[in-house]
Amino acid sequence: INNETGTLINDINYKFSDSSGNNYQLFSKFGRVHINNPDTIFMTNVTATIYLTDSSPIKITSEFANYNKIDHETNFFENVKLTHVNHQVTSQNLDLSFKNNIASMYNNIIYKKPGTKLTADRLNIDLITKNSRIFMNKKYEKIKIINNN
């Protein structure tokens, strides 16, 4: 333990379930708990899996994440990749809020599914309904869709 920077932890594994039966697993190769903010862990080489009831798992990977041990809010950043069935989305940031039941991806969104590639500024996913909203930050900019069918 370093009194100025906190504690370094190897091979972190967090799991939790909510009252609806949804499960969240979070793994990290390294983590650091800062001495001034012990509820938040800065993680490196991160993998998360969200198991929602009546849905296929959602897998998230990133180089880094900040994880709050109290409310499970997680901010993934740098080379973020979300995979669900045959859908794949990459970005630089993803904020996961279980309090609001939303995953919000932003900064260089690239969405791919077989035959389609889409680029945009932001993607919001409702974790309850599984509905997604993809949009640009500026109203005059357009989402780019490439259809290879």
Backbone as ProteinMPNN parsed JSONL, in Angstrom:
{"seq_chain_A": "INNETGTLINDINYKFSDSSGNNYQLFSKFGRVHINNPDTIFMTNVTATIYLTDSSPIKITSEFANYNKIDHETNFFENVKLTHVNHQVTSQNLDLSFKNNIASMYNNIIYKKPGTKLTADRLNIDLITKNSRIFMNKKYEKIKIINNN", "coords_chain_A": {"N_chain_A": [[0.851, -1.189, 0.0], [0.581, 2.151, -0.884], [0.704, 5.213, 0.565], [0.187, 7.563, -0.835], [-0.724, 6.968, -3.45], [-2.373, 4.705, -3.328], [-3.623, 1.336, -3.578], [-2.383, -1.383, -5.473], [-3.875, -3.887, -7.392], [-3.974, -7.194, -8.62], [-5.537, -9.174, -11.196], [-8.536, -8.752, -11.001], [-11.91, -9.412, -10.112], [-15.232, -8.804, -10.268], [-18.617, -9.348, -9.4], [-22.14, -9.013, -9.694], [-25.687, -9.136, -9.039], [-28.967, -8.06, -9.94], [-32.299, -7.305, -8.669], [-34.01, -8.142, -10.667], [-32.887, -10.3, -11.828], [-30.787, -9.9, -13.573], [-27.331, -10.098, -14.415], [-23.954, -9.053, -13.808], [-20.636, -9.153, -14.733], [-17.286, -8.365, -14.129], [-14.002, -8.12, -15.142], [-10.518, -7.592, -14.669], [-7.124, -7.101, -15.528], [-5.307, -5.581, -14.053], [-5.67, -3.321, -11.295], [-6.207, -0.222, -9.579], [-6.722, 1.136, -6.476], [-7.474, 4.214, -5.32], [-6.203, 6.076, -2.623], [-7.628, 8.292, -1.665], [-10.134, 7.941, -2.699], [-11.61, 5.335, -2.162], [-13.797, 3.84, -3.102], [-13.795, 3.743, -5.83], [-12.28, 2.097, -8.539], [-9.526, 2.128, -10.646], [-9.078, 0.516, -13.613], [-7.225, -1.77, -15.718], [-6.911, -3.344, -18.915], [-9.631, -4.55, -19.463], [-12.544, -6.584, -19.193], [-15.962, -7.1, -19.534], [-19.105, -8.634, -18.87], [-22.508, -8.618, -19.511], [-25.345, -10.1, -18.408], [-28.472, -10.174, -19.285], [-31.879, -10.74, -18.415], [-33.776, -12.859, -20.493], [-32.235, -12.383, -22.825], [-29.414, -12.432, -25.046], [-25.952, -12.57, -23.976], [-24.113, -9.517, -23.386], [-21.017, -8.39, -24.316], [-18.233, -6.53, -23.242], [-15.199, -4.914, -23.921], [-12.193, -3.15, -23.059], [-9.363, -0.921, -22.919], [-9.069, 0.489, -20.549], [-10.88, 1.256, -17.476], [-13.05, 2.894, -15.149], [-14.387, 1.879, -12.179], [-17.098, 1.862, -9.992], [-17.49, 0.614, -6.859], [-19.704, 0.755, -5.214], [-22.176, 1.567, -6.577], [-21.858, 0.26, -8.973], [-21.48, 1.614, -11.334], [-19.8, 2.059, -14.364], [-17.141, 3.306, -16.25], [-15.873, 2.898, -19.253], [-12.943, 3.198, -21.253], [-10.874, 4.018, -24.074], [-10.262, 2.244, -26.883], [-12.747, 0.756, -26.895], [-14.963, -1.967, -27.107], [-18.036, -3.347, -27.91], [-19.99, -6.216, -27.965], [-22.741, -7.992, -29.156], [-24.588, -10.7, -29.892], [-24.684, -10.821, -33.322], [-23.88, -8.222, -33.614], [-21.577, -5.548, -33.502], [-19.921, -2.969, -31.861], [-17.693, -0.287, -31.817], [-15.818, 2.168, -30.004], [-14.477, 5.07, -28.323], [-15.294, 5.545, -25.776], [-17.475, 4.308, -23.21], [-20.159, 4.497, -21.118], [-21.576, 2.903, -18.445], [-24.539, 2.578, -16.81], [-26.238, 1.284, -14.236], [-28.083, 2.265, -12.53], [-29.616, 3.99, -14.097], [-30.197, 2.245, -16.085], [-28.864, 2.183, -18.631], [-26.616, 2.077, -21.375], [-24.145, 4.04, -22.694], [-22.472, 4.944, -25.498], [-19.771, 6.738, -26.97], [-17.748, 9.007, -28.974], [-16.241, 8.452, -31.796], [-17.936, 6.316, -32.925], [-18.396, 3.182, -34.36], [-20.479, 1.048, -35.851], [-21.186, -2.298, -36.587], [-22.747, -4.862, -38.391], [-23.554, -7.938, -40.034], [-23.261, -7.126, -43.387], [-23.71, -4.399, -43.022], [-22.397, -1.218, -42.153], [-21.977, 1.422, -39.921], [-21.43, 4.794, -38.996], [-21.254, 7.123, -36.337], [-21.866, 9.663, -33.781], [-22.85, 9.075, -31.218], [-24.262, 6.431, -29.245], [-26.966, 5.155, -27.567], [-28.12, 2.68, -25.383], [-30.89, 1.12, -24.101], [-31.0, -0.802, -21.315], [-33.084, -2.309, -20.336], [-35.304, -2.439, -22.202], [-33.849, -2.997, -24.462], [-33.792, -1.331, -26.6], [-32.246, 0.835, -28.957], [-30.64, 3.953, -29.586], [-29.216, 5.893, -31.973], [-27.14, 8.581, -32.885], [-26.065, 11.858, -34.08], [-24.006, 14.421, -32.668], [-24.286, 17.056, -33.513], [-26.977, 18.594, -35.067], [-27.018, 19.147, -37.819], [-25.23, 17.403, -38.932], [-24.812, 14.186, -40.475], [-25.602, 10.727, -39.974], [-23.539, 8.128, -41.096], [-24.139, 5.513, -43.261], [-23.265, 2.423, -44.558], [-24.25, 0.041, -46.719], [-23.752, -3.226, -47.544], [-25.207, -5.142, -48.855]], "CA_chain_A": [[0.0, 0.0, 0.0], [1.273, 3.412, -0.962], [-0.187, 6.202, 1.174], [-0.128, 8.641, -1.767], [-1.416, 6.523, -4.658], [-3.348, 3.656, -3.052], [-3.277, -0.072, -3.622], [-2.407, -2.04, -6.776], [-4.467, -5.214, -7.28], [-3.896, -8.002, -9.84], [-6.609, -10.123, -11.504], [-9.751, -8.336, -10.304], [-13.142, -10.031, -10.584], [-16.415, -8.351, -9.546], [-19.885, -9.874, -9.899], [-23.333, -8.64, -8.934], [-26.986, -9.419, -9.639], [-30.025, -7.169, -9.451], [-33.537, -7.973, -8.252], [-34.684, -8.672, -11.858], [-32.164, -11.474, -12.31], [-29.694, -9.527, -14.455], [-26.018, -10.292, -13.803], [-22.857, -8.271, -14.366], [-19.317, -9.637, -14.335], [-16.245, -7.435, -14.541], [-12.662, -8.652, -14.93], [-9.443, -6.682, -15.025], [-5.783, -7.63, -15.259], [-4.744, -4.76, -12.976], [-6.519, -2.257, -10.793], [-5.616, 0.613, -8.543], [-7.66, 1.822, -5.598], [-6.829, 5.433, -4.846], [-6.345, 6.248, -1.177], [-8.62, 9.333, -1.385], [-11.43, 7.533, -3.238], [-11.519, 3.876, -2.128], [-14.932, 3.182, -3.737], [-13.565, 3.694, -7.268], [-11.081, 1.365, -8.943], [-9.046, 2.362, -12.003], [-8.746, -0.814, -14.115], [-6.494, -1.917, -16.974], [-7.235, -4.583, -19.636], [-10.927, -4.813, -18.846], [-13.579, -7.349, -19.876], [-17.215, -7.163, -18.772], [-20.212, -9.333, -19.517], [-23.812, -8.317, -18.931], [-26.324, -11.147, -18.675], [-29.813, -9.653, -19.053], [-32.907, -11.765, -18.538], [-34.385, -12.993, -21.823], [-31.39, -11.774, -23.839], [-28.056, -12.959, -25.178], [-24.995, -11.742, -23.228], [-23.433, -8.367, -23.978], [-19.624, -8.406, -23.877], [-17.546, -5.243, -23.4], [-13.767, -4.908, -23.624], [-11.546, -1.844, -23.21], [-8.04, -0.846, -22.308], [-9.176, 1.031, -19.194], [-12.212, 1.543, -16.953], [-13.228, 3.299, -13.753], [-15.507, 1.105, -11.653], [-17.541, 2.255, -8.657], [-17.889, -0.595, -6.137], [-20.965, 0.975, -4.517], [-23.33, 1.539, -7.476], [-21.456, -0.533, -10.149], [-21.327, 2.455, -12.518], [-18.505, 1.766, -14.973], [-16.772, 4.151, -17.381], [-14.845, 2.25, -20.054], [-12.361, 4.126, -22.21], [-9.801, 3.634, -24.991], [-10.487, 1.017, -27.657], [-13.905, 0.064, -26.332], [-15.662, -2.831, -28.054], [-19.232, -3.992, -27.383], [-20.461, -7.272, -28.86], [-24.011, -8.625, -28.781], [-24.978, -11.6, -30.976], [-23.877, -10.502, -34.506], [-23.662, -6.773, -33.625], [-20.32, -5.118, -32.886], [-19.778, -1.513, -31.84], [-16.448, 0.19, -31.219], [-15.775, 3.6, -29.696], [-13.432, 5.401, -27.36], [-15.892, 5.638, -24.44], [-18.766, 3.694, -22.916], [-20.57, 4.682, -19.726], [-22.586, 1.916, -18.097], [-25.265, 3.011, -15.625], [-27.302, 0.372, -13.822], [-29.094, 3.099, -11.876], [-30.472, 4.49, -15.167], [-30.38, 1.139, -17.042], [-28.457, 2.636, -19.957], [-25.222, 2.063, -21.818], [-23.974, 5.163, -23.608], [-21.175, 4.926, -26.177], [-19.509, 7.981, -27.681], [-16.418, 9.251, -29.539], [-15.858, 7.57, -32.903], [-18.784, 5.124, -32.964], [-18.487, 2.388, -35.581], [-21.392, -0.077, -35.618], [-21.148, -3.265, -37.678], [-23.458, -6.134, -38.38], [-23.339, -8.468, -41.39], [-23.776, -6.348, -44.498], [-23.928, -2.99, -42.708], [-21.45, -0.475, -41.315], [-22.565, 2.723, -39.614], [-20.609, 5.652, -38.144], [-22.037, 8.18, -35.688], [-21.23, 10.265, -32.611], [-23.324, 8.538, -29.938], [-25.199, 5.309, -29.225], [-27.535, 4.875, -26.248], [-28.833, 1.406, -25.349], [-31.704, 0.897, -22.908], [-30.708, -2.16, -20.887], [-34.331, -3.01, -20.035], [-36.046, -2.705, -23.434], [-32.853, -3.316, -25.499], [-33.911, -0.352, -27.676], [-31.048, 1.645, -29.16], [-30.79, 5.24, -30.273], [-27.91, 6.303, -32.487], [-27.321, 9.935, -33.393], [-24.935, 12.77, -34.173], [-24.073, 15.487, -31.672], [-24.745, 18.27, -34.185], [-28.162, 18.247, -35.859], [-26.784, 19.267, -39.248], [-24.394, 16.293, -39.393], [-25.575, 12.989, -40.816], [-25.06, 9.404, -39.702], [-23.094, 7.495, -42.341], [-24.492, 4.096, -43.324], [-22.804, 1.706, -45.738], [-24.944, -1.231, -46.819], [-23.051, -4.083, -48.515], [-26.094, -6.227, -49.323]], "C_chain_A": [[0.882, 1.232, 0.0], [0.316, 4.482, -0.455], [-0.58, 7.334, 0.237], [-0.975, 8.171, -2.943], [-2.426, 5.419, -4.416], [-2.769, 2.276, -3.188], [-3.364, -0.585, -5.05], [-2.896, -3.468, -6.571], [-4.337, -5.916, -8.626], [-5.121, -8.895, -9.963], [-7.885, -9.859, -10.695], [-10.964, -9.012, -10.946], [-14.294, -9.561, -9.693], [-17.643, -8.959, -10.202], [-21.01, -9.297, -9.053], [-24.574, -8.984, -9.737], [-27.985, -8.409, -9.101], [-31.284, -7.969, -9.145], [-34.309, -8.563, -9.432], [-33.999, -9.911, -12.426], [-31.079, -11.175, -13.324], [-28.377, -9.673, -13.697], [-24.973, -9.486, -14.542], [-21.558, -8.841, -13.821], [-18.276, -8.705, -14.932], [-14.892, -8.013, -14.166], [-11.633, -7.619, -15.371], [-8.105, -7.312, -14.677], [-5.143, -6.903, -14.085], [-5.762, -3.722, -12.537], [-5.802, -1.48, -9.717], [-6.728, 1.309, -7.783], [-6.934, 3.034, -5.048], [-7.17, 5.651, -3.378], [-7.428, 7.268, -0.82], [-10.018, 8.989, -1.88], [-11.49, 6.006, -3.299], [-12.698, 3.144, -2.767], [-14.769, 3.045, -5.248], [-12.236, 3.011, -7.562], [-10.764, 1.724, -10.386], [-8.513, 1.031, -12.512], [-8.043, -0.759, -15.465], [-6.805, -3.282, -17.575], [-8.526, -5.177, -19.09], [-11.836, -5.625, -19.775], [-14.799, -7.396, -18.973], [-18.234, -7.942, -19.586], [-21.487, -9.012, -18.757], [-24.767, -9.424, -19.377], [-27.701, -10.603, -18.281], [-30.82, -10.783, -19.212], [-33.52, -11.711, -19.933], [-33.569, -12.326, -22.925], [-30.038, -12.484, -23.89], [-27.099, -12.046, -24.437], [-24.441, -10.591, -24.066], [-22.013, -8.376, -23.429], [-18.987, -7.051, -24.196], [-16.075, -5.446, -23.074], [-13.243, -3.486, -23.81], [-10.161, -1.905, -22.587], [-8.129, -0.419, -20.847], [-10.638, 1.183, -18.79], [-12.085, 2.064, -15.532], [-14.497, 2.619, -13.276], [-15.82, 1.563, -10.241], [-18.112, 1.022, -7.961], [-19.248, -0.454, -5.463], [-22.165, 0.827, -5.451], [-23.068, 0.806, -8.792], [-21.397, 0.284, -11.436], [-19.913, 2.231, -13.049], [-18.31, 2.668, -16.174], [-15.597, 3.491, -18.088], [-14.254, 3.293, -20.996], [-11.123, 3.534, -22.861], [-10.03, 2.243, -25.571], [-11.581, 0.152, -27.052], [-14.581, -0.741, -27.441], [-16.83, -3.498, -27.336], [-19.718, -4.996, -28.42], [-21.742, -7.865, -28.296], [-24.524, -9.39, -29.997], [-24.106, -11.289, -32.187], [-23.657, -8.998, -34.678], [-22.35, -6.47, -32.915], [-20.222, -3.603, -32.987], [-18.445, -1.182, -31.189], [-16.555, 1.692, -31.009], [-14.592, 3.849, -28.782], [-13.962, 5.446, -25.931], [-17.211, 4.886, -24.375], [-19.03, 3.881, -21.432], [-21.73, 3.739, -19.458], [-23.22, 2.315, -16.771], [-26.381, 2.023, -15.327], [-28.414, 1.12, -13.097], [-30.108, 3.606, -12.908], [-30.777, 3.427, -16.228], [-30.039, 1.554, -18.468], [-26.96, 2.432, -20.158], [-25.102, 3.148, -22.869], [-22.563, 5.125, -24.177], [-21.007, 6.241, -26.938], [-18.046, 8.081, -28.061], [-16.031, 8.151, -30.519], [-16.611, 6.244, -32.902], [-18.695, 4.475, -34.345], [-19.31, 1.149, -35.232], [-21.329, -0.989, -36.835], [-22.056, -4.441, -37.365], [-23.318, -6.668, -39.802], [-24.037, -7.637, -42.461], [-23.926, -4.864, -44.251], [-22.814, -2.444, -41.821], [-22.009, 0.922, -41.149], [-21.581, 3.5, -38.747], [-21.468, 6.794, -37.62], [-21.256, 8.709, -34.486], [-21.611, 9.584, -31.3], [-24.311, 7.401, -30.158], [-25.65, 5.102, -27.795], [-28.352, 3.595, -26.338], [-29.572, 1.306, -24.024], [-31.527, -0.566, -22.503], [-31.959, -2.962, -20.543], [-35.045, -3.415, -21.326], [-35.159, -3.206, -24.57], [-32.976, -2.379, -26.704], [-32.646, 0.493, -27.733], [-31.405, 2.93, -29.886], [-29.399, 5.666, -30.693], [-28.08, 7.672, -33.154], [-26.0, 10.683, -33.454], [-25.108, 13.862, -33.116], [-24.616, 16.792, -32.259], [-25.858, 17.903, -35.161], [-27.924, 18.306, -37.362], [-25.868, 18.175, -39.789], [-25.241, 15.045, -39.574], [-24.831, 11.727, -40.363], [-24.688, 8.788, -41.053], [-23.384, 5.997, -42.27], [-24.002, 3.518, -44.639], [-23.452, 0.332, -45.703], [-24.279, -2.059, -47.913], [-23.901, -5.233, -49.009], [-26.41, -6.087, -50.792]], "O_chain_A": [[1.817, 1.339, 0.792], [-0.777, 4.636, -0.999], [-1.582, 8.007, 0.481], [-1.859, 8.9, -3.392], [-3.291, 5.215, -5.268], [-1.581, 2.058, -2.95], [-4.311, -0.262, -5.767], [-2.405, -4.18, -5.695], [-4.566, -5.299, -9.667], [-5.683, -9.326, -8.956], [-8.257, -10.643, -9.822], [-11.032, -9.163, -12.166], [-14.332, -9.881, -8.505], [-17.702, -9.072, -11.426], [-20.859, -9.113, -7.845], [-24.522, -9.109, -10.961], [-27.878, -7.955, -7.962], [-31.316, -9.183, -9.346], [-35.182, -9.406, -9.224], [-34.479, -10.502, -13.393], [-30.498, -12.102, -13.889], [-28.307, -9.41, -12.497], [-25.082, -9.26, -15.747], [-21.391, -8.995, -12.611], [-18.373, -8.305, -16.092], [-14.658, -8.356, -13.007], [-11.852, -6.871, -16.323], [-7.971, -7.979, -13.651], [-4.516, -7.523, -13.227], [-6.613, -3.3, -13.32], [-4.915, -1.993, -9.035], [-7.571, 1.987, -8.371], [-5.902, 2.904, -4.389], [-8.305, 5.43, -2.955], [-8.082, 7.132, 0.214], [-10.985, 9.664, -1.526], [-11.428, 5.438, -4.389], [-12.617, 1.931, -2.961], [-15.524, 2.309, -5.883], [-11.214, 3.295, -6.936], [-11.631, 1.635, -11.255], [-7.595, 0.467, -11.916], [-8.237, 0.17, -16.249], [-6.949, -4.266, -16.848], [-8.517, -6.167, -18.358], [-11.888, -5.383, -20.981], [-14.687, -7.698, -17.785], [-18.229, -7.914, -20.817], [-21.545, -9.116, -17.532], [-24.965, -9.648, -20.571], [-28.054, -10.573, -17.102], [-30.64, -11.674, -20.041], [-33.751, -10.632, -20.477], [-34.139, -11.764, -23.861], [-29.585, -13.059, -22.9], [-27.388, -10.861, -24.275], [-24.32, -10.689, -25.287], [-21.819, -8.371, -22.213], [-19.18, -6.501, -25.281], [-15.738, -6.074, -22.071], [-13.772, -2.717, -24.612], [-9.838, -2.821, -21.83], [-7.368, -0.896, -20.005], [-11.526, 1.232, -19.641], [-11.148, 1.727, -14.808], [-15.555, 2.761, -13.888], [-14.931, 1.646, -9.393], [-19.102, 0.452, -8.418], [-19.887, -1.464, -5.168], [-23.077, 0.052, -5.163], [-23.955, 0.734, -9.642], [-21.277, -0.286, -12.52], [-18.949, 2.216, -12.284], [-19.196, 2.788, -17.02], [-14.469, 3.517, -17.596], [-14.968, 4.168, -21.485], [-10.43, 2.687, -22.297], [-9.998, 1.229, -24.872], [-11.373, -1.021, -26.741], [-14.749, -0.261, -28.562], [-16.654, -4.132, -26.296], [-19.842, -4.674, -29.602], [-21.821, -8.197, -27.113], [-24.856, -8.787, -31.017], [-22.891, -11.47, -32.111], [-23.288, -8.547, -35.762], [-22.043, -7.047, -31.872], [-20.414, -3.026, -34.057], [-18.105, -1.728, -30.139], [-17.271, 2.393, -31.724], [-13.805, 2.945, -28.503], [-13.185, 5.392, -24.978], [-17.964, 4.831, -25.347], [-18.228, 3.475, -20.591], [-22.743, 3.771, -20.156], [-22.547, 2.386, -15.743], [-27.355, 1.931, -16.075], [-29.555, 0.66, -13.055], [-31.308, 3.648, -12.637], [-31.534, 3.686, -17.163], [-30.81, 1.314, -19.398], [-26.158, 2.593, -19.238], [-25.87, 3.174, -23.83], [-21.582, 5.255, -23.445], [-21.968, 6.787, -27.48], [-17.205, 7.345, -27.545], [-15.563, 7.079, -30.134], [-16.0, 5.176, -32.881], [-18.893, 5.133, -35.366], [-18.894, 0.315, -34.427], [-21.407, -0.527, -37.973], [-22.118, -4.936, -36.24], [-22.986, -5.897, -40.702], [-25.257, -7.47, -42.437], [-24.24, -4.123, -45.183], [-22.355, -3.097, -40.884], [-22.461, 1.538, -42.114], [-20.96, 2.924, -37.854], [-22.291, 7.359, -38.34], [-20.141, 8.269, -34.208], [-20.801, 9.517, -30.375], [-25.086, 7.4, -31.115], [-24.826, 4.897, -26.904], [-29.171, 3.431, -27.243], [-28.967, 1.395, -22.956], [-31.868, -1.468, -23.269], [-31.893, -4.189, -20.466], [-35.356, -4.589, -21.526], [-35.659, -3.778, -25.538], [-32.331, -2.609, -27.726], [-32.053, 0.825, -26.706], [-32.34, 2.982, -30.685], [-28.503, 5.786, -29.858], [-29.039, 7.896, -33.893], [-24.971, 10.222, -32.96], [-26.229, 14.182, -32.723], [-25.321, 17.54, -31.581], [-25.695, 17.003, -35.985], [-28.575, 17.576, -38.11], [-25.744, 18.036, -41.005], [-26.261, 14.87, -38.908], [-23.601, 11.674, -40.371], [-25.43, 8.913, -42.028], [-22.942, 5.304, -41.353], [-24.288, 4.057, -45.708], [-23.233, -0.446, -44.775], [-24.245, -1.648, -49.073], [-23.367, -6.21, -49.533], [-27.139, -6.909, -51.348]]}, "name": "protein", "num_of_chains": 1, "seq": "INNETGTLINDINYKFSDSSGNNYQLFSKFGRVHINNPDTIFMTNVTATIYLTDSSPIKITSEFANYNKIDHETNFFENVKLTHVNHQVTSQNLDLSFKNNIASMYNNIIYKKPGTKLTADRLNIDLITKNSRIFMNKKYEKIKIINNN"}
